[in-house]
Tab-separated table of C-alpha atoms and ligand atoms in Angstrom:
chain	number	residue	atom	x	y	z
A	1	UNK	CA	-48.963	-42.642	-14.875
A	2	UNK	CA	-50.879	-39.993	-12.514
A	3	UNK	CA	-49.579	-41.550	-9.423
A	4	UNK	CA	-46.131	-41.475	-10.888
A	5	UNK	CA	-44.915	-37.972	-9.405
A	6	UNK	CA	-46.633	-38.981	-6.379
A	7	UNK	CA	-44.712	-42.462	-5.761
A	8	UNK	CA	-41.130	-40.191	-6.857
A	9	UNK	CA	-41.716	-37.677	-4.394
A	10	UNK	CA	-42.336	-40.718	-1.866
A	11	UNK	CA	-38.867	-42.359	-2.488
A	12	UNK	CA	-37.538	-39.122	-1.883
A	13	UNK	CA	-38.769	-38.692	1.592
A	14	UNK	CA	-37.259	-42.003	2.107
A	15	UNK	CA	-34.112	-41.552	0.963
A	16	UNK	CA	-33.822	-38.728	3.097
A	17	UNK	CA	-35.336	-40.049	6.186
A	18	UNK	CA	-32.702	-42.628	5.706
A	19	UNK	CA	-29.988	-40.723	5.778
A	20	UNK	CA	-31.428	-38.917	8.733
A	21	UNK	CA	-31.342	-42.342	10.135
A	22	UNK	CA	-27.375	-43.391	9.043
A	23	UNK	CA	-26.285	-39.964	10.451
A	24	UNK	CA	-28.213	-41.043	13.944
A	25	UNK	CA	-26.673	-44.401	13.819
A	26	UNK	CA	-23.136	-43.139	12.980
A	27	UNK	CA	-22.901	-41.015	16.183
A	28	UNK	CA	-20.210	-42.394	19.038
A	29	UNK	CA	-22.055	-43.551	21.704
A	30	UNK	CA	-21.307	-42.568	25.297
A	31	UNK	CA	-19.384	-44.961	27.158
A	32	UNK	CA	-21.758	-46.038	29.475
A	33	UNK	CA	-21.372	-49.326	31.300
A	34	UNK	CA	-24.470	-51.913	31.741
A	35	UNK	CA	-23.650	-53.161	34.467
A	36	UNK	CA	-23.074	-50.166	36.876
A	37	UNK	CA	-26.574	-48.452	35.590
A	38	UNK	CA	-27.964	-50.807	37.940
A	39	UNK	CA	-25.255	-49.155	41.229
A	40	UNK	CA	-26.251	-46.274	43.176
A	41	UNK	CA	-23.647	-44.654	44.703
A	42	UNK	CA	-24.860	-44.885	48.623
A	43	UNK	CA	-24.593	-41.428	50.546
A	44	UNK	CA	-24.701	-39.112	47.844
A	45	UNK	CA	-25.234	-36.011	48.725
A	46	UNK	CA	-26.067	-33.655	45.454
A	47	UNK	CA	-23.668	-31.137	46.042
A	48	UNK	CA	-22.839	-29.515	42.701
A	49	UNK	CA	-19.972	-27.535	41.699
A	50	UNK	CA	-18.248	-25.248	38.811
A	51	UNK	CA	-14.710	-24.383	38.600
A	52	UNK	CA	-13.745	-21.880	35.857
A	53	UNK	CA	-15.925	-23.934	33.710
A	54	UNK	CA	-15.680	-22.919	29.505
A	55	UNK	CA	-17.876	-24.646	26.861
A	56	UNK	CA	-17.911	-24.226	23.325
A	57	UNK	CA	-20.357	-26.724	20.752
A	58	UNK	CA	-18.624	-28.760	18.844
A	59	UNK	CA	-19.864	-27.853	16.010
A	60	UNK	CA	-19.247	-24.217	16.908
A	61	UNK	CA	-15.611	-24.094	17.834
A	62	UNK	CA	-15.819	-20.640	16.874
A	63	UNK	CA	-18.217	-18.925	19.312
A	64	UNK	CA	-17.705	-19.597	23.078
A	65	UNK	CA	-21.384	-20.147	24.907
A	66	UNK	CA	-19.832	-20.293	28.628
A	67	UNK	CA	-17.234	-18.429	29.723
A	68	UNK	CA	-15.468	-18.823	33.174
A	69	UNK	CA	-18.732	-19.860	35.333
A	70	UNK	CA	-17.749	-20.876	38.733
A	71	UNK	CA	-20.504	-22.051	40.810
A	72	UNK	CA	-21.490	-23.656	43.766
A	73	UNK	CA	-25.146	-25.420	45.013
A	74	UNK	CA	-25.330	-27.462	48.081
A	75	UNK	CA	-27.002	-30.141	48.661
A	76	UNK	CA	-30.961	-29.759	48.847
A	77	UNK	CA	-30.106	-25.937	47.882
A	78	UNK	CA	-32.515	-24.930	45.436
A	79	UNK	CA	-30.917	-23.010	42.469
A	80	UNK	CA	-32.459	-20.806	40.182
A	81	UNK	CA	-30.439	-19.813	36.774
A	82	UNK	CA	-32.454	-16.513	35.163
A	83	UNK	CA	-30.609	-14.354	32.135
A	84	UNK	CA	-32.285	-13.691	28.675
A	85	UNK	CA	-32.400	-16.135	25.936
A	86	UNK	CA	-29.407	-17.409	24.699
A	87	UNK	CA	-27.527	-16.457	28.227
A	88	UNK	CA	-26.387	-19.920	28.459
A	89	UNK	CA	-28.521	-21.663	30.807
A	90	UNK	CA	-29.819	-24.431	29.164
A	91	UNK	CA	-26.381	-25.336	28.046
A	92	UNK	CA	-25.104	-25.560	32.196
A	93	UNK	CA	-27.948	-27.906	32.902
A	94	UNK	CA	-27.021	-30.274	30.067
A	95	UNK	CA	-23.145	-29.975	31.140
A	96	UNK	CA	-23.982	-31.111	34.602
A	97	UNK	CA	-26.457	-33.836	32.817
A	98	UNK	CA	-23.126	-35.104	31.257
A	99	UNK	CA	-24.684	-34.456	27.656
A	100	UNK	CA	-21.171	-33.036	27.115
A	101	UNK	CA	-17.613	-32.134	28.885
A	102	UNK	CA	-16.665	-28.880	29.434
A	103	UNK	CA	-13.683	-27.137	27.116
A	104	UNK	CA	-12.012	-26.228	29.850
A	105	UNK	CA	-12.427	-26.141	33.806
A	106	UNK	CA	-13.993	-28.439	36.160
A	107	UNK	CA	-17.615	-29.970	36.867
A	108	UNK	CA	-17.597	-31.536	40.310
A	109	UNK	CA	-20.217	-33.323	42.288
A	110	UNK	CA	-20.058	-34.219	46.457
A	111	UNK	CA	-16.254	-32.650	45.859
A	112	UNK	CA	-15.215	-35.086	43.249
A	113	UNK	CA	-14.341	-34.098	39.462
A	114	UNK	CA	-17.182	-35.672	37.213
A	115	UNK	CA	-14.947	-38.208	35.658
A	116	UNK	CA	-14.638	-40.260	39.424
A	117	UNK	CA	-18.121	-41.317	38.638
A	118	UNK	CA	-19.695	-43.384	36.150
A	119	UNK	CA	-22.118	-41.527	33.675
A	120	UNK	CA	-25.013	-43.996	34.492
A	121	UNK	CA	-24.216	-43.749	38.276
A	122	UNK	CA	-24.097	-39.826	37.704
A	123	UNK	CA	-27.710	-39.721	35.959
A	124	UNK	CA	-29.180	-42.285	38.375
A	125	UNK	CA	-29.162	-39.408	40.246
A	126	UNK	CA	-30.553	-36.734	38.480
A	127	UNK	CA	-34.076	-36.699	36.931
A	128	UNK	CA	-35.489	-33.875	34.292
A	129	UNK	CA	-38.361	-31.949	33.885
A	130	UNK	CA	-38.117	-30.360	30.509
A	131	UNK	CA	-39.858	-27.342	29.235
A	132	UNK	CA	-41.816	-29.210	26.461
A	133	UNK	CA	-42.713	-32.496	27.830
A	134	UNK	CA	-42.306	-35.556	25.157
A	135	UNK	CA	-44.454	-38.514	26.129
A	136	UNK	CA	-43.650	-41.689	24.836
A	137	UNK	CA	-47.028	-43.349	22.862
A	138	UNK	CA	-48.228	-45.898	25.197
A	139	UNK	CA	-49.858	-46.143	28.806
A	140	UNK	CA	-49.336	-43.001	31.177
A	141	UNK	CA	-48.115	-45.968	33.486
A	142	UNK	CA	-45.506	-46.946	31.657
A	143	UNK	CA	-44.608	-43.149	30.566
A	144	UNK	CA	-44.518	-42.149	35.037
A	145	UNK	CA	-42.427	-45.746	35.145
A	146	UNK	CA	-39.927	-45.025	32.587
A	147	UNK	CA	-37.628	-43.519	34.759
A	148	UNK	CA	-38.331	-46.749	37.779
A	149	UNK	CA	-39.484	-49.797	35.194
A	150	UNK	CA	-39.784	-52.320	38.028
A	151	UNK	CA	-41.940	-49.733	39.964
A	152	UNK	CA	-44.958	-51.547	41.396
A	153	UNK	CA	-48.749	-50.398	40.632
A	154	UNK	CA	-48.971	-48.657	44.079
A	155	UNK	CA	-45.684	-46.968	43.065
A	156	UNK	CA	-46.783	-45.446	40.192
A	157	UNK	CA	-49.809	-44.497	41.606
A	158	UNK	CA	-47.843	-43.007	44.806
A	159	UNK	CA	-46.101	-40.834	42.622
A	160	UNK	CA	-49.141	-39.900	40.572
A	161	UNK	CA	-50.780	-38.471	43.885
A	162	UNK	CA	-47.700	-36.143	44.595
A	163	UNK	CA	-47.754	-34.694	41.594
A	164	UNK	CA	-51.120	-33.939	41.523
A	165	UNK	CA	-52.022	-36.221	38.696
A	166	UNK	CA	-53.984	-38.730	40.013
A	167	UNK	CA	-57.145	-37.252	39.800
A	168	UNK	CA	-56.899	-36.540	36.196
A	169	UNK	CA	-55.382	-39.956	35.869
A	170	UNK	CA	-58.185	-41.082	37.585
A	171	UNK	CA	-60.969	-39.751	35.535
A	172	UNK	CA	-60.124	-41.077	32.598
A	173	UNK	CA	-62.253	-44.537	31.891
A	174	UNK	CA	-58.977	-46.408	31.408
A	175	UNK	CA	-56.920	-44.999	34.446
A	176	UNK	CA	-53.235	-45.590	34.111
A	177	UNK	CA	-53.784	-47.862	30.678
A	178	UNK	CA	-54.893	-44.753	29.222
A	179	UNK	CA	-52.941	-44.606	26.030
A	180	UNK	CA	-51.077	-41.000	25.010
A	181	UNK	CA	-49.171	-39.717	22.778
A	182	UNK	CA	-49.903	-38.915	19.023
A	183	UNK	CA	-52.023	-42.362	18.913
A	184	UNK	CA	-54.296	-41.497	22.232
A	185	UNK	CA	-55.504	-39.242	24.045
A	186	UNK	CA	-53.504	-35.448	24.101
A	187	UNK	CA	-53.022	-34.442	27.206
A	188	UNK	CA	-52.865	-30.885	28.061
A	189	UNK	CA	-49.683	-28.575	28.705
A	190	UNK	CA	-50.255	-28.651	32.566
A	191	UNK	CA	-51.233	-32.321	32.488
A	192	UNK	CA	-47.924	-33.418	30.448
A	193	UNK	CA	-46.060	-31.698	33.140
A	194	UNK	CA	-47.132	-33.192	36.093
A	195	UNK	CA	-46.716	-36.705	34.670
A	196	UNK	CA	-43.403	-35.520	33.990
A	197	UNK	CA	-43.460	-34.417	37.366
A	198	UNK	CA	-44.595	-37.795	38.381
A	199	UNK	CA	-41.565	-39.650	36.819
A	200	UNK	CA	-39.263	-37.615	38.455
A	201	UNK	CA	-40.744	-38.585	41.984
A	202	UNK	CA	-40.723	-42.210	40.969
A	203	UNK	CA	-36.656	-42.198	40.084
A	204	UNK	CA	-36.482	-40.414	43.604
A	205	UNK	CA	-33.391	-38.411	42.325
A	206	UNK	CA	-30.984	-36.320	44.707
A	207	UNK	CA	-30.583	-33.834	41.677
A	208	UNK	CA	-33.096	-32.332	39.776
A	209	UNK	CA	-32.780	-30.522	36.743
A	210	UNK	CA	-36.103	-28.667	35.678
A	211	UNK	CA	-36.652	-26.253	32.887
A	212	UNK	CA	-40.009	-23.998	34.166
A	213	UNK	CA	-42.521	-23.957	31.125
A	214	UNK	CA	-43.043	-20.400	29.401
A	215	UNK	CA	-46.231	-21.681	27.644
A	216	UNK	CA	-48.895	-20.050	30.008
A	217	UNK	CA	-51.098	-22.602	32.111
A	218	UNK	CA	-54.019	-21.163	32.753
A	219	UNK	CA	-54.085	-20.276	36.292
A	220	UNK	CA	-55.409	-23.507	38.203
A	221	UNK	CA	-53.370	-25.771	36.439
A	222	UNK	CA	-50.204	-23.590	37.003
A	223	UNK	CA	-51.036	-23.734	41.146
A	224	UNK	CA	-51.193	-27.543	40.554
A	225	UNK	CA	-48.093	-27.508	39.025
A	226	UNK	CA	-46.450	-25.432	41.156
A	227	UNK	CA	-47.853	-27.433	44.233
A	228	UNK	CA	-46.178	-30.809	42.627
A	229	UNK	CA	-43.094	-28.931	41.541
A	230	UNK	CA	-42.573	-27.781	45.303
A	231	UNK	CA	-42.950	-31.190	46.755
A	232	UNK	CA	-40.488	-32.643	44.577
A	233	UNK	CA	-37.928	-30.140	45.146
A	234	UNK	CA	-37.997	-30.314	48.997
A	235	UNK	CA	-35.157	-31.670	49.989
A	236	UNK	CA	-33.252	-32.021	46.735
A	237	UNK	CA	-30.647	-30.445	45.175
A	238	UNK	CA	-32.709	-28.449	42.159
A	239	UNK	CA	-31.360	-26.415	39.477
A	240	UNK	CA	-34.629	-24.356	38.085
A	241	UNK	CA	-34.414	-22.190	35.000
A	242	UNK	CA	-36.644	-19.965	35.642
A	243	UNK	CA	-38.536	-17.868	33.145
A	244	UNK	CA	-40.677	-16.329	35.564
A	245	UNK	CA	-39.750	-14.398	38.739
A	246	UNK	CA	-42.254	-14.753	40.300
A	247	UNK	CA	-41.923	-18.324	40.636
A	248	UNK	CA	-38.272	-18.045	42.300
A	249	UNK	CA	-38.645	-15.660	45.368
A	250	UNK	CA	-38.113	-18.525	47.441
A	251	UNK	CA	-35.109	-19.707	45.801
A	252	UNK	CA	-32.043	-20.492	47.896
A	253	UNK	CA	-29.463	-18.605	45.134
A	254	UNK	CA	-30.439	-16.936	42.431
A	255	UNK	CA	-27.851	-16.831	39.336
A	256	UNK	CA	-27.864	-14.122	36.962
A	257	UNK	CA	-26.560	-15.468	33.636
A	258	UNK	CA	-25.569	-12.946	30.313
A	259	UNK	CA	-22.982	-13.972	27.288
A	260	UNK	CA	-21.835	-17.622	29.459
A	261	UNK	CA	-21.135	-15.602	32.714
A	262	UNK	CA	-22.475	-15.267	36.099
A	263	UNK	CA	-22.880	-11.719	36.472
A	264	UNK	CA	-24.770	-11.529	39.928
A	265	UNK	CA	-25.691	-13.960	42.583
A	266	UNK	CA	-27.776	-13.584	45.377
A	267	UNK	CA	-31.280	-14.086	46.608
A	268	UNK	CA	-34.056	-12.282	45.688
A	269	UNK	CA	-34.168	-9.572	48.254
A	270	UNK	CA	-30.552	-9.509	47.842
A	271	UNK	CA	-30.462	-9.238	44.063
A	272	UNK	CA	-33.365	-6.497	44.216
A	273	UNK	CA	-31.512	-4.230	45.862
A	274	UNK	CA	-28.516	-3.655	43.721
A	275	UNK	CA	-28.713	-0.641	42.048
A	276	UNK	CA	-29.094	-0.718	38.709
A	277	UNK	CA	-28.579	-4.630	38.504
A	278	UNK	CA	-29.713	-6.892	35.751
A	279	UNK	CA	-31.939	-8.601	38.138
A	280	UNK	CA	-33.150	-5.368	39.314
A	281	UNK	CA	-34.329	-4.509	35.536
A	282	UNK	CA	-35.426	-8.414	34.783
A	283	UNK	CA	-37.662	-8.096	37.739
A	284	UNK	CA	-39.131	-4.665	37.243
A	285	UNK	CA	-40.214	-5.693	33.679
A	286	UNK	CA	-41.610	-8.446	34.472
A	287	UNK	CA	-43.897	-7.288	37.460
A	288	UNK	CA	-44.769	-4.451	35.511
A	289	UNK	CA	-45.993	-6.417	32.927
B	301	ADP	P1	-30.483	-20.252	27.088
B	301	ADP	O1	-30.911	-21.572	27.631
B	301	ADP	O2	-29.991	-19.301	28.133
B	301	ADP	O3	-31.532	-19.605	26.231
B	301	ADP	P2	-28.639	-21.811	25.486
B	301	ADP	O4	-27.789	-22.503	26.469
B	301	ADP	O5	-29.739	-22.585	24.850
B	301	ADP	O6	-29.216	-20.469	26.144
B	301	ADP	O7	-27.749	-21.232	24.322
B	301	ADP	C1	-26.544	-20.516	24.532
B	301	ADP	C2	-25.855	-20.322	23.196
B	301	ADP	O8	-25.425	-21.570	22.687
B	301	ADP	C3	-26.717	-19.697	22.117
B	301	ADP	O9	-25.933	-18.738	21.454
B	301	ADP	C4	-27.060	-20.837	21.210
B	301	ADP	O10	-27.167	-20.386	19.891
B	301	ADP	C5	-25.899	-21.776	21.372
B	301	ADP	N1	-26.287	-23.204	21.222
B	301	ADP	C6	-27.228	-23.832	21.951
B	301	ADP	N2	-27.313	-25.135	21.603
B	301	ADP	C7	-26.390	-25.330	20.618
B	301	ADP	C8	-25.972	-26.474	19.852
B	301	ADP	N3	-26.524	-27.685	20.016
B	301	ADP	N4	-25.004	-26.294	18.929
B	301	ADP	C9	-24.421	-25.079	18.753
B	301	ADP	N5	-24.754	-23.972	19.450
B	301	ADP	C10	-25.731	-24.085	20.373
C-alpha cells in the first residue's frame, strides 16, 4: 500500500510522456523525397540570398521576428550575423536551413528561389555546427559519420585530424568505439565541438551554418577550436553567429541584426568607424570587458 502513491505518480509520467509522444507523431512531415537525398546538385556554388524576406512563428502570428532583411553572401564569403539576443539571428539560419518558409519575400540560393530545389538536395549542402552540441549515445565514429554513413575508417579518421580531434580521439583506450553520450564517456564542451566540427568536414558541405559557443572554453581548447573552425570554413560559404567579436575581424561581411532588421553591414574596420553605430557600441563593450 506504501508503494501505491509511488506506482500513481509513475502512470502519470507516462501518460504524459505519451502525449508528448502523439503530439510528436501528429506533426506534418516535410515533403522530402527518398530518392533525391541521395542527388547532389553538381556545380553548386553556395551563393545565398534574401529578398525583402518577413517571418513570423506560426504559433506567433502576432509578433513579427524578421522584418524586410535583404541580404546577400557569395559563395565561399564568410558571413558573420552579430545583434543582441532575440535580434533574430538564429531564426535566418534556420530559414535558409529550410526549417521553415518565409511569410513573405524570397530565399534564393546560386540565383534560384528555394522552391527550384529539393529540400534534401538543399541540406545535402549545408552542414551545422550548433551552439550546444547533442551527441547521439553510441561510438564517436558513428556520431563524426552521421552526416557521411558510408564514410570509410580512414574517412572518419581524416576528418577527425582536421578538426583537431584525433588526438583526443586517440587517447582514449577504445579510439573511435569509444562510446558517448549519457551512457559513456562525457566529453567536454570544446571536445563536443570539434567532433561536431568533424562531421561537418566529413559531409564536405558548400554551406555552413555555425552557431559560435558562448559557454567559455578555457583558452587552449578555444585555439583548437578556432584552428578546426577556420579550416572548415576556407573556402565555403559560412554563415557564423557570432557572440564574440573578437572571433569575426576577419569576416568577409559583417551583419548587424536588431528587432528582424539589418541595420548596418560592413566589415569590421568598416563597421568601427561609424559614428555612433551599434557595432561601434557592441564592440567597445565587449573589448572593454
Ligand atoms: P537570436 O538568435 O538573435 O537570439 P531568435 O531568432 O532566437 O534570436 O529569436 C527572435 C525572436 O523570435 C525572439 O523574440 C524569440 O522569442 C522568437 N522565437 C524564437 N523561436 C521561436 C519559436 N520557435 N516560436 C515562437 N517564437 C520564437
Amino acid at each position: 500500500i506504501g508503494g501505491f502513491a509511488n506506482v500513481y505518480a509513475n502512470i502519470q509520467k507516462a501518460v504524459g510522456a505519451t502525449e508528448e509522444l502523439m503530439e510528436i507523431l501528429d506533426e506534418s512531415t516535410e515533403p522530402l523525397d527518398e530518392q533525391e537525398s541521395q542527388q547532389e546538385r553538381p556545380g553548386f556554388k553556395g551563393a545565398i540570398a534574401m529578398e525583402k524576406v518577413h517571418f513570423h512563428y506560426p504559433s506567433r502570428p502576432d509578433v513579427p521576428v524578421l522584418k524586410g532583411i535583404d541580404l546577400q553572401v557569395e559563395p565561399g564569403q564568410q558571413v558573420a550575423l552579430v545583434g543582441a539576443s532575440g535580434a533574430g539571428k538564429s531564426t535566418l539560419v534556420s530559414l535558409i536551413l529550410q526549417f521553415y518558409q518565409p511569410t513573405q519575400g524570397q530565399l534564393y540560393f546560386d540565383g534560384q528561389p528555394a522552391a527550384a530545389y529539393g529540400l534534401s538536395e538543399l541540406r545535402n549542402q549545408m552542414a551545422v555546427v550548433p551552439q550546444d552540441v547533442f551527441l547521439f549515445g553510441g561510438s564517436i565514429r558513428e556520431n563524426i559519420a552521421y552526416g557521411k554513413p558510408h564514410a570509410t575508417e580512414e574517412e572518419v579518421i581524416s576528418a577527425a585530424r582536421q578538426a583537431n580531434a584525433w588526438s583526443f580521439i586517440q587517447a582514449f583506450p577504445d579510439g573511435l568505439d569509444t562510446i558517448v553520450g549519457e551512457r559513456g564517456v562525457q566529453l567536454s564542451g570544446g571536445q563536443r565541438q570539434r567532433v561536431a566540427i568533424a562531421r561537418a568536414v566529413l559531409k564536405n558541405p558548400r554551406i555552413l551554418l555555425l552557431d559560435e559557443a558562448t559557454s567559455a572554453l578555457d583558452s587552449e581548447s578555444e585555439q583548437l577550436v578556432q584552428e578546426a573552425l577556420d579550416t572548415l570554413m576556407a573556402g565555403r560559404t559560412s554563415v557564423v553567429i557570432a557572440h564574440r567579436l573578437s572571433t569575426i575581424r576577419s569576416a568577409h561581411k559583417i551583419i548587424v541584426l536588431e528587432q528582424g532588421q539589418v541595420q548596418e553591414t560592413g566589415t569590421h574596420q568598416e563597421l568601427l568607424q561609424k559614428p555612433d553605430g551599434l557595432y561601434q557600441n557592441l564592440a567597445s563593450i565587449q573589448f572593454e570587458s
